[in-house]
């Protein structure tokens, strides 16, 4: 029996929205790792006040891309600058459709002259692999799915551990017997720990200092134990799956925007190539903001803050659309700070609501009506309330602007998108994105 494709699923459901809209969908959290180790509040506090260890080994997809045409296919289907891309450097890869809408980003690490590793949500990986195969590029691929989807189970090919927080560099010096070589932001340096070779990627989350260590799985247990042992005197805290999802709300990264691939007739063949039971067919949409047109959920890389990554010095798929959109009005990425009393009233029924996490698209309104939609919402205990990464009309993006968030779940097709369903409102205040000052002003200074 043939594996059903994304297009099969759309046809059966009647529309992309019919396939994807799932009210009250459970939010994604990383697989395999414990949901909490010492409690999500303490785990969030660790990277703000001390030092935290995060295990990224199980939930990320990896795609190795190697061959004479590796750079060419990545450059022709991504908006990034490949003229300035050092071996050992990583970039937020930005593939777009011919209409200039994001396919979904990924972390692209250049391993050698003609070898790259693309990691993260697999939608960008699918995009590159499909076009490489269709276009006859001289390039080979090797894939490692996340631990929840790896065929036959088994261990990942790579371990990934992040060490983050004000005490991160002290911990790293304790582990390696001294400071690591000076490394630019989003660049990697080779490291050795008792004869075990791997890499340290200069990286951070929520504006905090730290590194992401990446290496062969055979060394995973040893490296993990070394960090735990050296971190014990510093109060090292392991971060579980709940708290792990939340730093993006402070650092301004919007995870898993809807790929702009569902309606274009020219992408029908691509949708027939994609499996239904993948990220494109199974990542749900929900919330109080509803539209029957999937295109209303697409986003531009400019809206995500990726304008600085777009390089018009080469030809690439979607270039003309991005050039046109460069000076057009668009939404602005902001952070909404929810009123704490309203959160307790609406979400917690008058009590502490506990851990809040949703990727729902909730309506954001002013007296003028609809002005935006939330993209990810989460409790941030060190801030004392809930924050939401939000795309909002630029006229309402000034910090200090007061808005309301409609908190509820539209039932979907068959109900007017503008129907008043009696959902409660939560007051919120617009603030900058990234919310964290360090992430906003200094994060990439040494890039």
Short mmCIF file of C-alpha atoms in Angstrom, two decimals:
data_model
loop_
_atom_site.label_atom_id
_atom_site.label_comp_id
_atom_site.label_asym_id
_atom_site.label_seq_id
_atom_site.Cartn_x
_atom_site.Cartn_y
_atom_site.Cartn_z
CA UNK A 1 0.00 0.00 0.00
CA UNK A 2 1.33 3.41 -0.99
CA UNK A 3 2.20 5.80 1.82
CA UNK A 4 -0.37 8.65 1.80
CA UNK A 5 1.03 12.02 0.77
CA UNK A 6 0.35 15.48 2.09
CA UNK A 7 -1.73 16.13 -1.02
CA UNK A 8 -3.77 12.98 -0.31
CA UNK A 9 -4.52 14.31 3.16
CA UNK A 10 -5.55 17.72 1.84
CA UNK A 11 -7.80 16.15 -0.77
CA UNK A 12 -9.48 13.90 1.79
CA UNK A 13 -9.98 16.75 4.28
CA UNK A 14 -11.26 19.10 1.57
CA UNK A 15 -8.73 21.85 2.23
CA UNK A 16 -5.47 22.54 4.06
CA UNK A 17 -7.42 24.08 6.92
CA UNK A 18 -9.67 21.03 7.08
CA UNK A 19 -6.54 18.94 7.52
CA UNK A 20 -4.63 21.10 10.00
CA UNK A 21 -7.22 22.83 12.21
CA UNK A 22 -7.38 20.96 15.54
CA UNK A 23 -8.93 22.88 18.46
CA UNK A 24 -7.30 22.23 21.84
CA UNK A 25 -4.30 20.54 20.24
CA UNK A 26 -1.70 19.44 22.75
CA UNK A 27 1.44 21.59 22.45
CA UNK A 28 4.62 19.92 21.26
CA UNK A 29 7.36 19.25 23.80
CA UNK A 30 10.69 17.46 23.22
CA UNK A 31 10.62 13.69 23.27
CA UNK A 32 12.60 11.27 25.48
CA UNK A 33 13.89 13.79 28.07
CA UNK A 34 12.01 14.09 31.36
CA UNK A 35 9.24 16.69 31.40
CA UNK A 36 10.72 18.16 34.59
CA UNK A 37 13.82 17.38 36.64
CA UNK A 38 13.50 19.77 39.59
CA UNK A 39 10.45 21.72 38.45
CA UNK A 40 9.94 24.02 35.47
CA UNK A 41 10.23 27.18 37.59
CA UNK A 42 13.64 26.23 38.99
CA UNK A 43 14.77 25.07 35.57
CA UNK A 44 13.87 28.44 34.00
CA UNK A 45 15.64 30.22 36.85
CA UNK A 46 18.82 28.21 36.21
CA UNK A 47 19.68 29.83 32.89
CA UNK A 48 18.77 33.26 34.23
CA UNK A 49 20.67 33.02 37.51
CA UNK A 50 23.06 30.06 37.44
CA UNK A 51 23.82 27.36 34.91
CA UNK A 52 21.60 24.93 33.03
CA UNK A 53 22.15 21.76 31.00
CA UNK A 54 19.74 21.12 28.13
CA UNK A 55 19.58 17.90 26.13
CA UNK A 56 18.77 18.57 22.45
CA UNK A 57 19.84 15.13 21.26
CA UNK A 58 16.45 13.55 20.66
CA UNK A 59 14.02 16.04 19.14
CA UNK A 60 16.00 17.54 16.25
CA UNK A 61 16.08 16.17 12.72
CA UNK A 62 19.47 16.15 10.97
CA UNK A 63 20.16 16.18 7.24
CA UNK A 64 23.74 15.87 5.97
CA UNK A 65 24.17 17.41 2.52
CA UNK A 66 27.37 16.57 0.67
CA UNK A 67 28.65 16.77 -2.88
CA UNK A 68 29.93 19.13 -5.58
CA UNK A 69 26.53 20.87 -5.83
CA UNK A 70 25.84 21.13 -2.08
CA UNK A 71 26.46 24.87 -1.87
CA UNK A 72 24.69 25.53 -5.16
CA UNK A 73 21.42 23.83 -4.22
CA UNK A 74 21.37 25.43 -0.76
CA UNK A 75 22.05 28.88 -2.25
CA UNK A 76 19.49 28.51 -5.04
CA UNK A 77 16.73 27.53 -2.60
CA UNK A 78 17.76 29.70 0.35
CA UNK A 79 17.97 33.48 0.77
CA UNK A 80 21.21 33.46 2.80
CA UNK A 81 24.63 34.81 1.89
CA UNK A 82 26.82 31.89 0.81
CA UNK A 83 29.69 34.11 -0.30
CA UNK A 84 30.52 34.66 3.36
CA UNK A 85 30.04 31.28 4.98
CA UNK A 86 33.09 29.90 6.77
CA UNK A 87 33.70 26.24 7.50
CA UNK A 88 32.56 25.76 11.09
CA UNK A 89 30.04 28.60 10.88
CA UNK A 90 26.30 28.13 11.37
CA UNK A 91 23.47 30.21 9.94
CA UNK A 92 19.71 30.36 10.31
CA UNK A 93 18.79 28.93 6.91
CA UNK A 94 15.95 30.85 5.22
CA UNK A 95 14.19 28.96 2.39
CA UNK A 96 11.17 30.68 0.84
CA UNK A 97 8.51 29.86 -1.72
CA UNK A 98 8.21 31.70 -5.03
CA UNK A 99 5.75 34.02 -3.20
CA UNK A 100 8.39 34.91 -0.62
CA UNK A 101 6.80 33.02 2.29
CA UNK A 102 8.94 31.08 4.73
CA UNK A 103 9.07 27.31 4.32
CA UNK A 104 10.42 27.04 7.90
CA UNK A 105 13.92 27.82 9.00
CA UNK A 106 16.70 25.52 10.21
CA UNK A 107 20.25 25.68 11.55
CA UNK A 108 22.74 25.15 8.72
CA UNK A 109 26.29 24.30 9.79
CA UNK A 110 29.04 24.20 7.20
CA UNK A 111 31.20 21.16 7.98
CA UNK A 112 33.55 21.28 4.95
CA UNK A 113 33.82 22.95 1.54
CA UNK A 114 31.05 20.78 0.07
CA UNK A 115 29.41 19.38 3.21
CA UNK A 116 26.68 20.85 5.39
CA UNK A 117 24.47 19.76 8.27
CA UNK A 118 20.91 21.14 8.30
CA UNK A 119 19.17 20.61 11.65
CA UNK A 120 15.82 21.38 13.23
CA UNK A 121 12.23 21.11 12.04
CA UNK A 122 12.40 18.94 8.89
CA UNK A 123 10.29 21.14 6.60
CA UNK A 124 13.38 23.02 5.37
CA UNK A 125 15.19 19.72 4.91
CA UNK A 126 12.34 18.33 2.82
CA UNK A 127 12.40 21.47 0.66
CA UNK A 128 16.10 21.20 -0.10
CA UNK A 129 16.11 17.45 -0.71
CA UNK A 130 13.10 17.55 -3.04
CA UNK A 131 14.51 20.32 -5.21
CA UNK A 132 17.93 18.68 -5.29
CA UNK A 133 16.45 15.39 -6.47
CA UNK A 134 14.10 17.02 -8.97
CA UNK A 135 16.83 19.30 -10.34
CA UNK A 136 19.44 16.59 -10.71
CA UNK A 137 22.01 18.26 -8.45
CA UNK A 138 25.18 16.29 -7.77
CA UNK A 139 24.64 15.91 -4.06
CA UNK A 140 23.98 13.10 -1.58
CA UNK A 141 21.87 13.11 1.57
CA UNK A 142 21.94 11.29 4.88
CA UNK A 143 19.05 11.72 7.29
CA UNK A 144 18.61 11.10 11.00
CA UNK A 145 15.06 11.66 12.23
CA UNK A 146 14.15 12.60 15.77
CA UNK A 147 13.96 9.83 18.34
CA UNK A 148 10.16 9.77 18.12
CA UNK A 149 10.26 9.10 14.37
CA UNK A 150 13.59 7.29 13.80
CA UNK A 151 12.84 4.10 11.82
CA UNK A 152 13.47 1.09 14.01
CA UNK A 153 14.19 3.23 17.05
CA UNK A 154 17.78 3.28 18.19
CA UNK A 155 20.08 6.07 19.26
CA UNK A 156 20.67 9.38 17.49
CA UNK A 157 23.81 9.80 15.41
CA UNK A 158 24.75 12.93 17.37
CA UNK A 159 24.48 14.21 20.92
CA UNK A 160 23.66 17.85 21.52
CA UNK A 161 24.04 19.42 24.94
CA UNK A 162 23.61 23.11 25.70
CA UNK A 163 25.31 24.73 28.68
CA UNK A 164 23.68 28.09 29.36
CA UNK A 165 23.52 30.78 32.01
CA UNK A 166 25.70 33.30 33.85
CA UNK A 167 27.89 30.48 35.22
CA UNK A 168 28.12 28.59 31.92
CA UNK A 169 31.62 29.72 31.03
CA UNK A 170 32.91 28.87 34.52
CA UNK A 171 31.46 25.38 34.21
CA UNK A 172 32.97 24.91 30.76
CA UNK A 173 36.40 25.96 32.04
CA UNK A 174 36.06 23.41 34.85
CA UNK A 175 35.23 20.64 32.37
CA UNK A 176 37.95 21.40 29.83
CA UNK A 177 40.62 22.63 32.23
CA UNK A 178 40.53 26.18 30.91
CA UNK A 179 38.60 28.53 28.62
CA UNK A 180 37.72 27.47 25.09
CA UNK A 181 39.36 29.31 22.18
CA UNK A 182 37.70 32.64 21.49
CA UNK A 183 34.83 31.83 19.15
CA UNK A 184 32.45 34.14 17.32
CA UNK A 185 28.70 33.83 17.83
CA UNK A 186 27.25 30.95 15.77
CA UNK A 187 30.72 29.65 14.92
CA UNK A 188 32.11 26.36 16.17
CA UNK A 189 35.47 25.25 17.48
CA UNK A 190 36.80 21.69 17.87
CA UNK A 191 37.23 20.49 21.46
CA UNK A 192 38.66 17.37 23.09
CA UNK A 193 37.64 15.86 26.40
CA UNK A 194 39.89 13.03 27.56
CA UNK A 195 40.53 11.82 24.03
CA UNK A 196 36.98 12.32 22.81
CA UNK A 197 36.64 14.79 19.94
CA UNK A 198 33.54 16.90 19.27
CA UNK A 199 32.55 20.51 18.59
CA UNK A 200 31.48 23.54 20.60
CA UNK A 201 29.05 25.88 18.84
CA UNK A 202 28.99 29.39 20.35
CA UNK A 203 25.32 29.76 20.99
CA UNK A 204 22.90 31.17 23.50
CA UNK A 205 19.27 31.16 24.55
CA UNK A 206 17.20 33.90 26.10
CA UNK A 207 20.27 36.10 25.82
CA UNK A 208 22.44 34.01 28.11
CA UNK A 209 26.04 32.97 27.56
CA UNK A 210 26.85 29.44 26.57
CA UNK A 211 27.73 26.77 24.05
CA UNK A 212 26.06 23.89 22.28
CA UNK A 213 28.27 20.79 22.26
CA UNK A 214 27.78 18.44 19.31
CA UNK A 215 29.48 15.10 18.74
CA UNK A 216 29.18 11.37 17.99
CA UNK A 217 26.58 9.56 20.08
CA UNK A 218 29.19 7.08 21.32
CA UNK A 219 30.57 9.89 23.51
CA UNK A 220 27.18 11.14 24.73
CA UNK A 221 27.11 9.42 28.11
CA UNK A 222 30.66 10.35 29.01
CA UNK A 223 30.26 14.02 28.05
CA UNK A 224 26.92 14.27 29.85
CA UNK A 225 28.34 12.81 33.03
CA UNK A 226 31.37 15.12 32.86
CA UNK A 227 29.11 18.19 32.74
CA UNK A 228 26.95 16.91 35.59
CA UNK A 229 29.95 16.18 37.81
CA UNK A 230 31.71 19.50 37.14
CA UNK A 231 28.45 21.40 37.48
CA UNK A 232 27.44 20.03 40.85
CA UNK A 233 29.43 22.61 42.90
CA UNK A 234 27.90 25.39 40.75
CA UNK A 235 24.34 24.19 41.25
CA UNK A 236 23.91 22.92 37.68
CA UNK A 237 20.27 22.21 36.85
CA UNK A 238 19.09 19.85 34.10
CA UNK A 239 16.26 21.34 32.06
CA UNK A 240 13.26 19.20 31.22
CA UNK A 241 10.97 19.21 28.22
CA UNK A 242 8.52 21.76 29.63
CA UNK A 243 10.99 24.51 30.46
CA UNK A 244 13.00 23.75 27.30
CA UNK A 245 10.19 25.04 25.10
CA UNK A 246 10.13 28.49 26.70
CA UNK A 247 13.43 30.35 26.00
CA UNK A 248 12.29 31.15 22.46
CA UNK A 249 9.54 33.35 23.90
CA UNK A 250 12.21 35.55 25.49
CA UNK A 251 14.80 35.35 22.72
CA UNK A 252 12.40 36.22 19.91
CA UNK A 253 12.59 33.03 17.83
CA UNK A 254 9.23 31.85 16.49
CA UNK A 255 9.25 28.04 16.14
CA UNK A 256 7.54 26.24 13.27
CA UNK A 257 5.70 28.92 11.31
CA UNK A 258 3.21 27.44 8.84
CA UNK A 259 5.10 26.46 5.65
CA UNK A 260 3.84 28.47 2.68
CA UNK A 261 3.37 25.37 0.53
CA UNK A 262 -0.28 24.31 0.76
CA UNK A 263 -2.09 26.25 -1.96
CA UNK A 264 0.28 26.98 -4.85
CA UNK A 265 -0.68 24.76 -7.86
CA UNK A 266 2.99 24.69 -8.88
CA UNK A 267 3.76 22.87 -5.60
CA UNK A 268 1.22 20.09 -6.15
CA UNK A 269 4.03 17.71 -7.11
CA UNK A 270 5.94 18.69 -3.98
CA UNK A 271 2.89 18.03 -1.80
CA UNK A 272 2.50 14.63 -3.48
CA UNK A 273 6.17 13.91 -2.64
CA UNK A 274 5.77 14.85 1.04
CA UNK A 275 4.39 12.18 3.41
CA UNK A 276 1.11 12.97 5.14
CA UNK A 277 2.47 11.79 8.49
CA UNK A 278 5.20 14.40 8.67
CA UNK A 279 5.62 17.89 10.02
CA UNK A 280 3.71 19.47 7.11
CA UNK A 281 0.66 17.26 7.58
CA UNK A 282 0.55 16.82 11.33
CA UNK A 283 1.64 20.08 12.98
CA UNK A 284 -1.78 21.38 14.08
CA UNK A 285 -3.31 24.85 13.96
CA UNK A 286 -5.64 26.08 16.69
CA UNK A 287 -6.62 29.13 18.73
CA UNK A 288 -9.11 31.97 18.60
CA UNK A 289 -7.77 33.35 15.30
CA UNK A 290 -9.33 31.32 12.48
CA UNK A 291 -9.42 31.67 8.72
CA UNK A 292 -10.58 29.26 6.03
CA UNK A 293 -7.67 30.43 3.85
CA UNK A 294 -4.36 28.77 4.77
CA UNK A 295 -2.48 31.67 3.18
CA UNK A 296 -3.64 33.86 6.07
CA UNK A 297 -1.30 31.82 8.30
CA UNK A 298 1.79 32.19 6.09
CA UNK A 299 4.56 34.51 7.22
CA UNK A 300 7.33 36.46 5.54
CA UNK A 301 10.93 36.11 6.70
CA UNK A 302 10.85 39.86 7.24
CA UNK A 303 8.07 39.41 9.81
CA UNK A 304 10.20 36.83 11.62
CA UNK A 305 13.12 39.25 11.85
CA UNK A 306 15.21 37.52 9.19
CA UNK A 307 15.64 40.52 6.92
CA UNK A 308 19.28 40.83 7.99
CA UNK A 309 19.89 37.28 6.69
CA UNK A 310 18.54 37.88 3.19
CA UNK A 311 21.25 38.36 0.56
CA UNK A 312 20.16 39.68 -2.83
CA UNK A 313 23.64 39.30 -4.31
CA UNK A 314 22.69 35.93 -5.81
CA UNK A 315 19.70 34.48 -7.61
CA UNK A 316 17.47 32.23 -5.52
CA UNK A 317 13.96 30.83 -5.50
CA UNK A 318 11.59 33.55 -4.23
CA UNK A 319 14.09 36.39 -4.72
CA UNK A 320 11.75 38.61 -6.77
CA UNK A 321 8.95 38.25 -4.24
CA UNK A 322 11.26 39.17 -1.35
CA UNK A 323 12.57 42.20 -3.24
CA UNK A 324 9.01 43.37 -3.78
CA UNK A 325 8.06 42.73 -0.15
CA UNK A 326 11.12 44.50 1.24
CA UNK A 327 9.44 47.90 1.44
CA UNK A 328 5.81 46.81 1.67
CA UNK A 329 3.79 47.19 4.89
CA UNK A 330 3.96 44.10 7.04
CA UNK A 331 3.42 42.87 10.55
CA UNK A 332 6.03 43.38 13.26
CA UNK A 333 7.27 40.75 15.68
CA UNK A 334 6.69 41.84 19.28
CA UNK A 335 6.44 40.34 22.75
CA UNK A 336 3.13 40.59 24.56
CA UNK A 337 3.35 40.73 28.35
CA UNK A 338 0.12 39.33 29.74
CA UNK A 339 -1.56 40.94 32.73
CA UNK A 340 -0.83 38.54 35.59
CA UNK A 341 -4.22 39.03 37.27
CA UNK A 342 -6.01 38.29 34.00
CA UNK A 343 -3.93 35.16 33.50
CA UNK A 344 -4.94 33.89 36.92
CA UNK A 345 -8.60 34.76 36.23
CA UNK A 346 -8.87 33.39 32.70
CA UNK A 347 -6.35 30.55 32.58
CA UNK A 348 -6.13 29.54 36.20
CA UNK A 349 -9.73 30.10 37.29
CA UNK A 350 -8.54 32.62 39.87
CA UNK A 351 -5.57 30.55 41.02
CA UNK A 352 -2.00 30.14 39.85
CA UNK A 353 -2.41 28.55 36.39
CA UNK A 354 0.87 26.67 36.67
CA UNK A 355 2.79 25.96 33.48
CA UNK A 356 1.25 27.57 30.39
CA UNK A 357 2.39 26.61 26.90
CA UNK A 358 0.58 26.93 23.59
CA UNK A 359 1.43 27.49 19.95
CA UNK A 360 -2.16 28.61 19.30
CA UNK A 361 -2.88 31.55 17.04
CA UNK A 362 -4.88 33.69 19.44
CA UNK A 363 -6.50 36.89 18.20
CA UNK A 364 -4.91 40.14 19.33
CA UNK A 365 -7.30 43.09 19.33
CA UNK A 366 -7.61 46.78 20.09
CA UNK A 367 -10.63 49.05 19.82
CA UNK A 368 -9.88 49.03 16.08
CA UNK A 369 -10.52 45.27 15.92
CA UNK A 370 -8.12 42.50 14.93
CA UNK A 371 -4.50 43.69 14.83
CA UNK A 372 -2.44 40.49 15.14
CA UNK A 373 -2.07 36.91 16.28
CA UNK A 374 0.08 35.13 18.84
CA UNK A 375 2.60 32.53 17.64
CA UNK A 376 3.88 31.00 20.88
CA UNK A 377 2.76 31.69 24.43
CA UNK A 378 4.42 30.46 27.63
CA UNK A 379 4.86 31.04 31.33
CA UNK A 380 8.14 32.80 32.15
CA UNK A 381 8.48 32.54 35.91
CA UNK A 382 11.43 34.96 36.31
CA UNK A 383 9.24 37.61 34.64
CA UNK A 384 6.26 36.73 36.81
CA UNK A 385 3.71 36.24 34.05
CA UNK A 386 3.00 34.82 30.60
CA UNK A 387 4.71 36.15 27.45
CA UNK A 388 3.70 35.64 23.83
CA UNK A 389 5.70 36.01 20.65
CA UNK A 390 3.27 37.81 18.37
CA UNK A 391 2.98 39.23 14.88
CA UNK A 392 1.08 42.50 14.99
CA UNK A 393 0.19 45.32 12.61
CA UNK A 394 3.08 47.78 12.66
CA UNK A 395 0.78 50.64 13.68
CA UNK A 396 0.25 48.89 17.02
CA UNK A 397 3.80 47.63 17.59
CA UNK A 398 5.07 50.50 19.73
CA UNK A 399 6.23 49.27 23.17
CA UNK A 400 3.67 50.18 25.79
CA UNK A 401 0.67 49.75 23.48
CA UNK A 402 -2.21 48.06 25.28
CA UNK A 403 -4.03 45.22 23.53
CA UNK A 404 -6.27 42.31 24.45
CA UNK A 405 -5.74 38.64 23.66
CA UNK A 406 -8.83 36.56 22.90
CA UNK A 407 -8.30 33.32 24.84
CA UNK A 408 -10.25 30.45 23.31
CA UNK A 409 -10.48 27.75 20.66
CA UNK A 410 -12.38 28.46 17.46
CA UNK A 411 -14.13 25.23 16.38
CA UNK A 412 -13.03 25.62 12.77
CA UNK A 413 -14.87 25.04 9.53
CA UNK A 414 -18.62 25.59 9.73
CA UNK A 415 -18.39 28.54 12.13
CA UNK A 416 -17.95 32.13 10.97
CA UNK A 417 -14.31 33.18 11.52
CA UNK A 418 -15.59 36.48 12.94
CA UNK A 419 -18.27 34.96 15.16
CA UNK A 420 -18.42 36.24 18.74
CA UNK A 421 -17.99 33.01 20.67
CA UNK A 422 -17.90 34.63 24.08
CA UNK A 423 -14.22 33.94 24.68
CA UNK A 424 -12.61 35.73 27.64
CA UNK A 425 -10.05 38.48 27.10
CA UNK A 426 -6.61 38.88 28.63
CA UNK A 427 -5.07 42.34 28.78
CA UNK A 428 -1.53 42.58 27.48
CA UNK A 429 1.13 45.18 26.80
CA UNK A 430 3.33 45.30 23.72
CA UNK A 431 7.07 45.11 24.37
CA UNK A 432 10.07 44.58 22.11
CA UNK A 433 11.12 41.27 20.64
CA UNK A 434 13.46 39.80 21.75
CA UNK A 435 12.10 40.55 25.19
CA UNK A 436 15.45 39.86 26.82
CA UNK A 437 17.60 43.00 26.60
CA UNK A 438 20.88 41.14 26.13
CA UNK A 439 19.40 39.02 23.33
CA UNK A 440 17.99 42.16 21.73
CA UNK A 441 21.11 44.34 21.87
CA UNK A 442 24.27 42.22 22.22
CA UNK A 443 23.42 38.64 21.25
CA UNK A 444 25.07 38.72 17.80
CA UNK A 445 27.55 41.50 18.34
CA UNK A 446 30.49 39.13 17.91
CA UNK A 447 29.06 37.25 14.91
#
